[in-house]
């Protein structure tokens, strides 16, 4: 128990220290709020605008980022399974996916807005594009992660392709798939927020940040940043938690 | 005379490598009778593992013929005629010991009740009762290897192919497992092909010892052991035992003098 407590206490204490120094610096040097608001001012803004922040959060995180993340992750894993099975796809689809991954998000986002409209659907589409490739590549690497003896064993049982996949290669690929998922989680949030810069209804975290910057409502910008940072950390933590459950057997996760 | 379980004649396997062809096996002929315990012994590169892998259809000979249970190795593999024990235990870490032993049973479509009964039976056979719920990494190397033998015994294959299963274990554990293996063999009446590079292990276990030598991989001597089937560990101090061991050693030496 003391181990867990210490693991939480150290970063928490350090974070609080940073906040105190930040507050002291803003007050001591008299920094104008337009440049850097104090943590207490940001906290005020969060309390003042909880309702708006909530609406923005649902719009960007739940509808844009999470929908895109789930769809993109499933698509990435399915594409990896298809590429693994069909050599023609490995030679054809993989380079194309590589190419798509190199497209800049600031180019993709306006196109998706034109295709799927201003609402969250276009944001989810941007997230799908961003998330697809890391999921694909990591799953493919995971499917290759079995050693010859493990595959020979399945061969001596005369196991079918599906049996080898389900009982050996997919379980062995899980640590890799979760690595991809952790990368994808971070990308999804960034993608959903940035995509809103290129057209959105009058809600959403990216929309709010870009308009409040124009109105010099810097405390509100920081409030959105705080919400997105907490959301990102929580999502990452959630994925890590599920990972621990699923890949408990992996040397990096084993305890005792 | 009854039909041999495994029969190879003029079997050759040549690997094409960057440095030219490597003759892993050349003109190897051998019959293994039902219920035999045959050991293959020789230095690295003599083709003993390759020969075993040919029996298992994990490697494909480039010349000659080999039959397992009277059919091709591929047909025998598809009929699940043999259990294979590898050099390392190779248990899947996400499955418990019981789950690992259940793996071939699931693949071969045994029903649930039968699976559980078989897992229980083979765990007792290899002295691992009570470890069903443990994960492989929680067990010692010797216990893991016993679990992998249990996995090969769980389904009804008459042939057991073992590729240096105890090579990575220390002497004492090895002695113990050798004794257990002989008891298992007596109980199950399986035909066993066993690759090793330990002379005492080969002599202690086998009814037939096949001495092999490298470049090209070939058989230099086949020794039918006069030892009785019932063998306490002390048999290793008898003159008969030492005499066979001596002949094996001479055979290995002769093989080496070619290079």
Coordinates of C-alpha atoms in Angstrom, one line a residue:
Chain A
X1 CA 0.0 0.0 0.0
X2 CA 2.7 2.5 0.9
X3 CA 4.2 1.9 -2.6
X4 CA 1.0 2.9 -4.3
X5 CA 0.5 5.9 -2.0
X6 CA 4.1 7.1 -2.7
X7 CA 3.6 6.6 -6.4
X8 CA 0.6 9.0 -6.3
X9 CA 1.9 11.3 -3.6
X10 CA 5.2 12.3 -5.4
X11 CA 3.8 13.6 -8.7
X12 CA 0.8 15.1 -6.9
X13 CA 3.1 17.0 -4.5
X14 CA 5.3 18.1 -7.3
X15 CA 2.3 19.4 -9.3
X16 CA 1.1 21.4 -6.4
X17 CA 4.5 22.9 -5.9
X18 CA 4.6 24.0 -9.6
X19 CA 1.1 25.5 -9.2
X20 CA 2.3 27.5 -6.1
X21 CA 5.4 28.7 -7.9
X22 CA 3.3 29.7 -10.9
X23 CA 0.8 31.6 -8.7
X24 CA 3.7 33.4 -6.9
X25 CA 5.4 34.3 -10.1
X26 CA 2.3 35.8 -11.7
X27 CA 1.6 37.9 -8.6
X28 CA 5.2 38.8 -7.8
X29 CA 6.1 39.9 -11.3
X30 CA 2.7 41.3 -12.0
X31 CA 2.3 39.3 -15.3
X32 CA -0.8 40.5 -17.2
X33 CA -3.5 37.9 -17.4
X34 CA -3.5 38.1 -21.3
X35 CA 0.1 36.7 -21.2
X36 CA -0.3 34.1 -18.3
X37 CA -3.2 34.0 -15.9
X38 CA -2.6 32.7 -12.4
X39 CA -3.9 29.2 -11.5
X40 CA -6.5 30.7 -9.2
X41 CA -7.9 32.8 -12.2
X42 CA -8.0 29.7 -14.3
X43 CA -9.9 27.9 -11.5
X44 CA -12.3 30.8 -11.4
X45 CA -12.9 30.5 -15.1
X46 CA -13.5 26.7 -14.7
X47 CA -16.1 27.3 -12.0
X48 CA -17.8 30.2 -13.8
X49 CA -18.1 28.2 -17.1
X50 CA -18.6 24.6 -16.0
X51 CA -21.7 24.3 -18.2
X52 CA -19.9 25.6 -21.3
X53 CA -16.9 23.4 -20.6
X54 CA -19.1 20.4 -20.2
X55 CA -20.9 21.0 -23.5
X56 CA -17.5 21.5 -25.2
X57 CA -16.1 18.3 -23.6
X58 CA -19.1 16.2 -24.8
X59 CA -18.8 17.6 -28.3
X60 CA -15.0 17.2 -28.6
X61 CA -14.1 14.3 -26.4
X62 CA -17.1 12.0 -26.4
X63 CA -18.4 12.6 -29.9
X64 CA -15.3 13.6 -31.8
X65 CA -12.3 11.9 -30.2
X66 CA -13.8 8.7 -28.7
X67 CA -16.0 7.8 -31.7
X68 CA -13.0 8.4 -34.0
X69 CA -10.7 6.5 -31.6
X70 CA -12.9 3.4 -31.4
X71 CA -13.7 3.3 -35.1
X72 CA -10.1 4.0 -36.1
X73 CA -8.7 1.4 -33.7
X74 CA -11.1 -1.3 -34.9
X75 CA -10.4 -0.4 -38.5
X76 CA -6.6 -0.5 -37.9
X77 CA -6.7 -4.0 -36.2
X78 CA -9.0 -5.4 -38.9
X79 CA -6.8 -4.0 -41.7
X80 CA -3.8 -5.6 -40.0
X81 CA -5.5 -9.0 -39.9
X82 CA -6.4 -8.6 -43.6
X83 CA -2.9 -7.6 -44.5
X84 CA -1.5 -10.5 -42.5
X85 CA -3.7 -13.0 -44.3
X86 CA -3.5 -11.7 -47.9
X87 CA -0.1 -11.0 -49.3
X88 CA -1.5 -8.9 -52.1
X89 CA -2.8 -6.4 -49.5
X90 CA 0.6 -6.4 -47.7
X91 CA 2.2 -5.3 -50.9
X92 CA -0.6 -2.9 -52.0
X93 CA -2.4 -1.6 -48.9
X94 CA 0.5 -1.1 -46.5
X95 CA 2.4 1.5 -48.6
X96 CA -0.9 3.3 -49.2
X97 CA -1.6 3.4 -45.5
X98 CA 2.0 4.6 -45.0
X99 CA 1.3 7.4 -47.4
X100 CA -2.0 8.4 -45.7
X101 CA -0.2 8.5 -42.4
X102 CA 2.1 11.1 -43.8
X103 CA -0.7 13.5 -44.7
X104 CA -0.6 16.6 -42.5
X105 CA -3.7 17.0 -40.2
X106 CA -4.1 20.7 -41.2
X107 CA -4.6 19.5 -44.7
X108 CA -6.9 16.6 -43.9
X109 CA -9.2 18.4 -41.5
X110 CA -10.6 21.0 -43.9
X111 CA -11.2 18.2 -46.5
X112 CA -13.1 16.1 -43.9
X113 CA -15.2 19.2 -43.0
X114 CA -16.1 19.5 -46.6
X115 CA -17.0 15.8 -46.8
X116 CA -18.7 15.2 -43.5
X117 CA -20.0 18.7 -42.5
X118 CA -19.3 21.0 -39.6
X119 CA -20.5 18.8 -36.8
X120 CA -18.6 16.1 -34.9
X121 CA -18.7 13.6 -37.7
X122 CA -15.9 15.4 -39.6
X123 CA -13.8 15.5 -36.4
X124 CA -14.3 11.8 -35.8
X125 CA -13.2 11.2 -39.4
X126 CA -10.0 13.2 -38.8
X127 CA -9.3 11.1 -35.7
X128 CA -9.9 7.9 -37.6
X129 CA -7.3 8.9 -40.2
X130 CA -4.8 9.8 -37.5
X131 CA -5.4 6.7 -35.3
X132 CA -5.6 4.1 -38.1
X133 CA -1.9 3.9 -39.0
X134 CA -0.3 3.5 -35.5
X135 CA -2.9 0.8 -34.8
X136 CA -2.2 -0.9 -38.1
X137 CA 1.5 -0.9 -37.7
X138 CA 1.6 -2.0 -34.1
X139 CA -0.9 -4.8 -34.7
X140 CA 1.1 -6.1 -37.6
X141 CA 4.3 -6.0 -35.5
X142 CA 2.4 -7.9 -32.8
X143 CA 1.2 -10.6 -35.1
X144 CA 4.8 -11.2 -36.0
X145 CA 5.8 -11.4 -32.4
X146 CA 5.6 -15.2 -32.0
X147 CA 8.7 -17.3 -32.1
X148 CA 9.2 -20.3 -34.4
X149 CA 8.7 -22.8 -31.7
X150 CA 5.3 -21.5 -30.7
X151 CA 4.2 -21.6 -34.3
X152 CA 5.7 -25.1 -34.8
X153 CA 3.7 -26.3 -31.8
X154 CA 0.5 -25.1 -33.5
X155 CA 1.6 -26.9 -36.7
X156 CA 2.2 -30.2 -34.8
X157 CA -1.4 -29.9 -33.7
X158 CA -2.4 -29.3 -37.3
X159 CA -4.2 -26.2 -36.1
X160 CA -6.2 -24.1 -38.6
X161 CA -5.2 -20.5 -39.5
X162 CA -8.1 -19.2 -37.3
X163 CA -7.1 -21.3 -34.4
X164 CA -3.5 -20.2 -34.6
X165 CA -4.7 -16.6 -34.8
X166 CA -7.1 -16.8 -31.9
X167 CA -5.1 -19.0 -29.5
X168 CA -1.5 -17.8 -30.3
X169 CA -1.0 -14.8 -32.5
X170 CA -3.6 -12.4 -31.2
X171 CA -2.8 -13.0 -27.5
X172 CA 0.9 -12.6 -28.3
X173 CA 0.1 -9.4 -30.2
X174 CA -1.8 -7.7 -27.3
X175 CA 1.1 -5.9 -25.7
X176 CA 1.8 -4.3 -29.2
X177 CA -1.9 -3.5 -29.7
X178 CA -2.0 -1.7 -26.4
X179 CA 1.1 0.3 -27.3
X180 CA -0.7 1.4 -30.4
X181 CA -3.8 2.2 -28.4
X182 CA -1.8 4.4 -26.0
X183 CA -0.3 6.4 -28.9
X184 CA -3.7 6.6 -30.5
X185 CA -5.4 7.9 -27.4
X186 CA -3.1 10.9 -27.3
X187 CA -3.4 11.5 -31.1
X188 CA -7.2 11.3 -30.9
X189 CA -7.6 14.1 -28.5
X190 CA -5.1 16.3 -30.4
X191 CA -6.9 15.5 -33.7
X192 CA -10.4 16.2 -32.4
X193 CA -9.4 19.6 -31.0
X194 CA -7.3 20.8 -33.9
X195 CA -9.9 19.7 -36.4
X196 CA -12.4 22.2 -34.9
X197 CA -10.2 25.0 -36.0
X198 CA -11.3 24.4 -39.6
X199 CA -15.0 24.7 -39.0
X200 CA -17.4 23.6 -36.3
X201 CA -20.7 24.4 -34.7
X202 CA -20.5 27.0 -31.9
X203 CA -19.3 24.4 -29.4
X204 CA -16.3 22.2 -28.9
X205 CA -12.9 22.6 -27.1
X206 CA -11.0 23.6 -30.3
X207 CA -13.7 26.0 -31.3
X208 CA -13.7 27.6 -27.8
X209 CA -9.9 28.0 -27.7
X210 CA -9.7 29.6 -31.1
X211 CA -12.6 32.1 -30.5
X212 CA -11.5 32.9 -26.9
X213 CA -8.0 33.7 -28.1
X214 CA -9.6 36.2 -30.5
X215 CA -11.5 37.8 -27.6
X216 CA -8.5 37.8 -25.3
X217 CA -10.4 35.4 -22.9
X218 CA -7.1 33.8 -22.1
X219 CA -8.4 32.4 -18.7
X220 CA -11.0 30.4 -20.7
X221 CA -8.3 29.1 -23.1
X222 CA -6.4 27.9 -20.1
X223 CA -9.5 26.3 -18.6
X224 CA -10.0 24.3 -21.8
X225 CA -6.3 23.4 -21.8
X226 CA -6.6 22.2 -18.3
X227 CA -9.7 20.1 -19.1
X228 CA -8.1 18.5 -22.1
X229 CA -4.9 17.7 -20.2
X230 CA -6.9 16.0 -17.4
X231 CA -9.0 14.1 -20.0
X232 CA -5.9 13.0 -21.9
X233 CA -4.2 11.8 -18.7
X234 CA -7.4 10.0 -17.6
X235 CA -7.8 8.3 -21.0
X236 CA -4.2 7.2 -21.0
X237 CA -4.6 5.8 -17.5
X238 CA -7.7 3.9 -18.4
X239 CA -6.0 2.3 -21.4
X240 CA -3.0 1.4 -19.2
X241 CA -5.3 -0.1 -16.6
X242 CA -7.1 -2.3 -19.2
X243 CA -3.7 -3.2 -20.6
X244 CA -2.6 -4.4 -17.1
X245 CA -5.7 -6.6 -17.0
X246 CA -5.3 -8.1 -20.5
X247 CA -1.5 -8.5 -20.6
X248 CA -0.9 -9.5 -17.0
X249 CA 1.3 -12.3 -18.3
X250 CA 3.8 -10.1 -20.1
X251 CA 7.2 -9.6 -18.3
X252 CA 6.6 -5.8 -18.2
X253 CA 3.3 -6.3 -16.3
X254 CA 4.1 -9.3 -14.1
X255 CA 4.1 -8.9 -10.4
X256 CA 5.1 -11.9 -8.3
Chain B
X1 CA 7.6 -58.9 -38.1
X2 CA 5.1 -56.1 -37.6
X3 CA 5.1 -52.9 -39.6
X4 CA 7.6 -50.3 -38.3
X5 CA 6.0 -47.1 -36.7
X6 CA 8.6 -44.9 -38.4
X7 CA 10.5 -45.9 -41.4
X8 CA 13.1 -43.8 -43.3
X9 CA 15.0 -45.0 -46.3
X10 CA 17.8 -43.0 -48.0
X11 CA 16.5 -39.8 -46.5
X12 CA 18.4 -36.7 -47.4
X13 CA 17.8 -33.0 -46.7
X14 CA 20.0 -30.3 -48.2
X15 CA 19.6 -26.7 -47.1
X16 CA 20.6 -24.1 -49.8
X17 CA 22.6 -21.4 -48.0
X18 CA 24.7 -18.4 -49.1
X19 CA 27.8 -20.5 -48.6
X20 CA 26.5 -23.3 -50.8
X21 CA 24.5 -26.4 -49.9
X22 CA 24.5 -27.8 -46.4
X23 CA 23.8 -31.6 -46.1
X24 CA 21.8 -31.7 -42.9
X25 CA 20.9 -35.4 -43.7
X26 CA 22.4 -37.7 -46.2
X27 CA 21.1 -41.2 -47.1
X28 CA 19.6 -41.9 -43.7
X29 CA 17.8 -45.2 -43.3
X30 CA 16.2 -46.4 -40.1
X31 CA 13.2 -48.4 -38.8
X32 CA 11.6 -47.7 -35.4
X33 CA 9.3 -50.5 -34.1
X34 CA 6.2 -50.0 -32.0
X35 CA 7.0 -49.4 -28.4
X36 CA 10.7 -48.6 -29.0
X37 CA 12.5 -45.9 -27.1
X38 CA 15.0 -44.6 -29.7
X39 CA 17.7 -42.0 -28.8
X40 CA 19.5 -40.0 -31.4
X41 CA 22.9 -38.8 -30.2
X42 CA 25.6 -36.9 -31.9
X43 CA 27.4 -33.5 -32.0
X44 CA 25.7 -30.3 -33.2
X45 CA 25.1 -30.3 -36.9
X46 CA 24.7 -34.1 -37.2
X47 CA 21.1 -33.8 -38.2
X48 CA 19.5 -35.4 -35.2
X49 CA 17.0 -32.6 -34.7
X50 CA 16.4 -32.3 -38.4
X51 CA 15.6 -36.0 -38.6
X52 CA 13.1 -35.6 -35.8
X53 CA 11.6 -32.6 -37.5
X54 CA 11.2 -34.6 -40.7
X55 CA 9.2 -37.2 -38.8
X56 CA 7.0 -34.4 -37.5
X57 CA 6.6 -32.8 -41.0
X58 CA 8.2 -29.6 -39.7
X59 CA 11.0 -30.1 -42.2
X60 CA 10.8 -31.5 -45.7
X61 CA 13.3 -34.0 -47.0
X62 CA 14.8 -33.3 -50.4
X63 CA 15.3 -37.0 -51.3
X64 CA 14.4 -40.4 -50.0
X65 CA 11.2 -41.5 -48.3
X66 CA 9.9 -41.5 -44.8
X67 CA 6.6 -42.9 -43.4
X68 CA 5.0 -42.4 -40.0
X69 CA 2.4 -45.0 -39.1
X70 CA 2.6 -46.2 -42.7
X71 CA 1.6 -42.8 -44.2
X72 CA 3.5 -39.6 -45.1
X73 CA 4.6 -37.4 -42.2
X74 CA 2.1 -34.8 -43.4
X75 CA -0.8 -37.2 -43.2
X76 CA 0.4 -38.4 -39.8
X77 CA 0.6 -34.8 -38.6
X78 CA -2.9 -34.1 -39.8
X79 CA -4.1 -37.3 -38.1
X80 CA -2.5 -36.0 -34.9
X81 CA -0.3 -39.1 -34.7
X82 CA 2.4 -37.7 -32.5
X83 CA 3.1 -35.3 -29.6
X84 CA 6.2 -33.1 -29.9
X85 CA 8.2 -31.9 -27.0
X86 CA 10.6 -29.0 -27.9
X87 CA 14.0 -28.0 -26.4
X88 CA 12.3 -25.3 -24.3
X89 CA 8.9 -25.8 -22.7
X90 CA 7.3 -23.1 -24.9
X91 CA 4.2 -22.7 -22.7
X92 CA 2.0 -19.8 -23.5
X93 CA 2.4 -17.3 -20.7
X94 CA -1.2 -16.1 -20.9
X95 CA -2.5 -19.5 -20.2
X96 CA -2.3 -21.4 -16.9
X97 CA -0.6 -24.7 -16.7
X98 CA -4.0 -26.4 -17.1
X99 CA -4.8 -24.0 -19.9
X100 CA -1.7 -24.9 -21.7
X101 CA -2.3 -28.6 -21.5
X102 CA -5.9 -27.9 -22.6
X103 CA -4.6 -26.1 -25.7
X104 CA -4.2 -29.1 -28.0
X105 CA -7.4 -30.6 -26.7
X106 CA -9.3 -27.4 -27.6
X107 CA -7.8 -27.4 -31.1
X108 CA -8.6 -31.0 -31.6
X109 CA -12.2 -30.6 -30.5
X110 CA -12.3 -32.7 -27.3
X111 CA -15.4 -31.9 -25.3
X112 CA -15.1 -29.9 -22.1
X113 CA -15.6 -32.7 -19.6
X114 CA -13.1 -34.9 -21.4
X115 CA -10.6 -32.0 -21.5
X116 CA -10.8 -31.5 -17.7
X117 CA -10.4 -35.3 -17.0
X118 CA -7.4 -35.5 -19.3
X119 CA -5.7 -32.4 -17.9
X120 CA -6.1 -33.9 -14.4
X121 CA -4.8 -37.3 -15.5
X122 CA -1.6 -36.0 -17.3
X123 CA -0.8 -33.6 -14.5
X124 CA -0.8 -36.5 -12.1
X125 CA 1.3 -38.5 -14.6
X126 CA 4.1 -35.8 -14.6
X127 CA 3.7 -35.2 -10.9
X128 CA 2.3 -31.7 -11.2
X129 CA -1.1 -32.2 -9.6
X130 CA -2.1 -29.0 -7.8
X131 CA -0.3 -26.7 -10.2
X132 CA -3.2 -26.5 -12.7
X133 CA -4.0 -22.9 -11.9
X134 CA -0.5 -21.6 -11.8
X135 CA 1.0 -19.6 -14.6
X136 CA 4.2 -21.0 -16.4
X137 CA 6.4 -18.1 -15.2
X138 CA 5.6 -19.1 -11.6
X139 CA 7.1 -22.5 -12.0
X140 CA 10.8 -23.7 -12.2
X141 CA 12.3 -24.7 -15.5
X142 CA 12.0 -28.4 -14.7
X143 CA 8.4 -28.1 -13.8
X144 CA 7.7 -26.1 -17.0
X145 CA 9.3 -28.9 -19.0
X146 CA 7.2 -31.5 -17.2
X147 CA 4.1 -29.5 -18.1
X148 CA 5.2 -29.4 -21.7
X149 CA 5.5 -33.2 -21.6
X150 CA 2.0 -33.4 -20.1
X151 CA 0.8 -31.2 -22.9
X152 CA 2.2 -33.7 -25.5
X153 CA 0.6 -36.6 -23.6
X154 CA -2.8 -35.1 -23.2
X155 CA -4.2 -36.3 -26.5
X156 CA -4.1 -39.8 -27.9
X157 CA -0.9 -39.9 -29.9
X158 CA 1.0 -43.2 -30.0
X159 CA 4.3 -41.5 -30.8
X160 CA 6.2 -39.0 -28.7
X161 CA 8.9 -37.0 -30.4
X162 CA 11.3 -35.3 -28.0
X163 CA 14.0 -32.8 -29.0
X164 CA 16.5 -32.5 -26.2
X165 CA 13.7 -31.8 -23.7
X166 CA 16.0 -31.8 -20.7
X167 CA 19.0 -30.1 -22.3
X168 CA 18.7 -26.9 -20.3
X169 CA 18.2 -28.6 -16.9
X170 CA 20.7 -29.4 -14.3
X171 CA 21.9 -32.9 -13.7
X172 CA 19.8 -33.8 -10.6
X173 CA 16.6 -32.5 -12.1
X174 CA 17.5 -34.4 -15.3
X175 CA 18.1 -37.7 -13.5
X176 CA 14.7 -37.3 -11.8
X177 CA 12.9 -36.5 -15.1
X178 CA 14.7 -39.4 -16.9
X179 CA 13.4 -41.8 -14.3
X180 CA 9.9 -40.4 -14.6
X181 CA 10.0 -40.5 -18.4
X182 CA 10.9 -44.3 -18.3
X183 CA 8.0 -44.9 -15.9
X184 CA 5.7 -42.9 -18.2
X185 CA 6.9 -44.9 -21.2
X186 CA 6.2 -48.2 -19.4
X187 CA 2.7 -47.0 -18.4
X188 CA 1.6 -45.5 -21.7
X189 CA 3.4 -47.9 -24.1
X190 CA 4.2 -45.1 -26.5
X191 CA 6.9 -45.2 -29.2
X192 CA 9.4 -42.5 -28.3
X193 CA 12.1 -40.8 -30.4
X194 CA 14.4 -38.8 -28.3
X195 CA 17.2 -36.4 -29.3
X196 CA 20.0 -35.8 -26.8
X197 CA 23.7 -35.1 -26.6
X198 CA 24.2 -36.8 -23.3
X199 CA 25.7 -40.3 -23.5
X200 CA 24.4 -41.5 -20.1
X201 CA 20.9 -40.1 -20.8
X202 CA 20.8 -42.0 -24.2
X203 CA 22.0 -45.3 -22.7
X204 CA 19.8 -45.1 -19.6
X205 CA 16.6 -44.4 -21.6
X206 CA 16.8 -46.2 -24.8
X207 CA 16.1 -49.6 -26.3
X208 CA 17.9 -48.4 -29.4
X209 CA 20.6 -45.8 -29.6
X210 CA 21.3 -44.1 -33.0
X211 CA 24.7 -42.5 -33.2
X212 CA 25.0 -39.7 -35.8
X213 CA 27.8 -37.6 -37.1
X214 CA 27.9 -34.3 -39.0
X215 CA 29.0 -33.0 -42.5
X216 CA 27.0 -34.7 -44.0
X217 CA 24.5 -35.6 -41.2
X218 CA 24.4 -39.4 -41.2
X219 CA 23.9 -42.5 -39.0
X220 CA 27.2 -44.1 -38.0
X221 CA 26.0 -46.8 -35.6
X222 CA 22.8 -48.3 -34.3
X223 CA 23.0 -50.0 -31.0
X224 CA 20.3 -52.3 -29.7
X225 CA 20.5 -52.1 -25.9
X226 CA 20.6 -55.4 -24.0
X227 CA 19.5 -53.7 -20.8
X228 CA 16.1 -54.8 -19.4
X229 CA 13.1 -52.4 -19.9
X230 CA 12.8 -52.0 -16.1
X231 CA 15.8 -49.7 -15.1
X232 CA 16.6 -48.3 -11.8
X233 CA 19.0 -45.3 -11.8
X234 CA 21.7 -47.6 -10.3
X235 CA 21.8 -49.6 -13.5
X236 CA 24.2 -46.9 -14.7
X237 CA 27.0 -48.4 -12.6
X238 CA 26.7 -51.9 -14.1
X239 CA 29.3 -53.2 -16.5
X240 CA 26.6 -53.7 -19.2
X241 CA 25.7 -50.0 -19.0
X242 CA 29.3 -48.9 -19.1
X243 CA 30.0 -51.1 -22.1
X244 CA 27.2 -49.6 -24.2
X245 CA 28.3 -46.1 -23.1
X246 CA 31.8 -47.0 -24.3
X247 CA 30.5 -48.1 -27.7
X248 CA 28.5 -44.9 -28.1
X249 CA 31.5 -42.9 -27.2
X250 CA 33.6 -44.8 -29.7
X251 CA 31.0 -44.2 -32.4
X252 CA 30.9 -40.5 -31.7
X253 CA 34.7 -40.4 -31.9
X254 CA 34.8 -42.2 -35.2
X255 CA 32.3 -39.8 -36.6
X256 CA 34.5 -36.9 -35.6
X257 CA 37.7 -38.3 -37.3
X258 CA 36.3 -37.4 -40.7
X259 CA 36.9 -33.7 -40.3

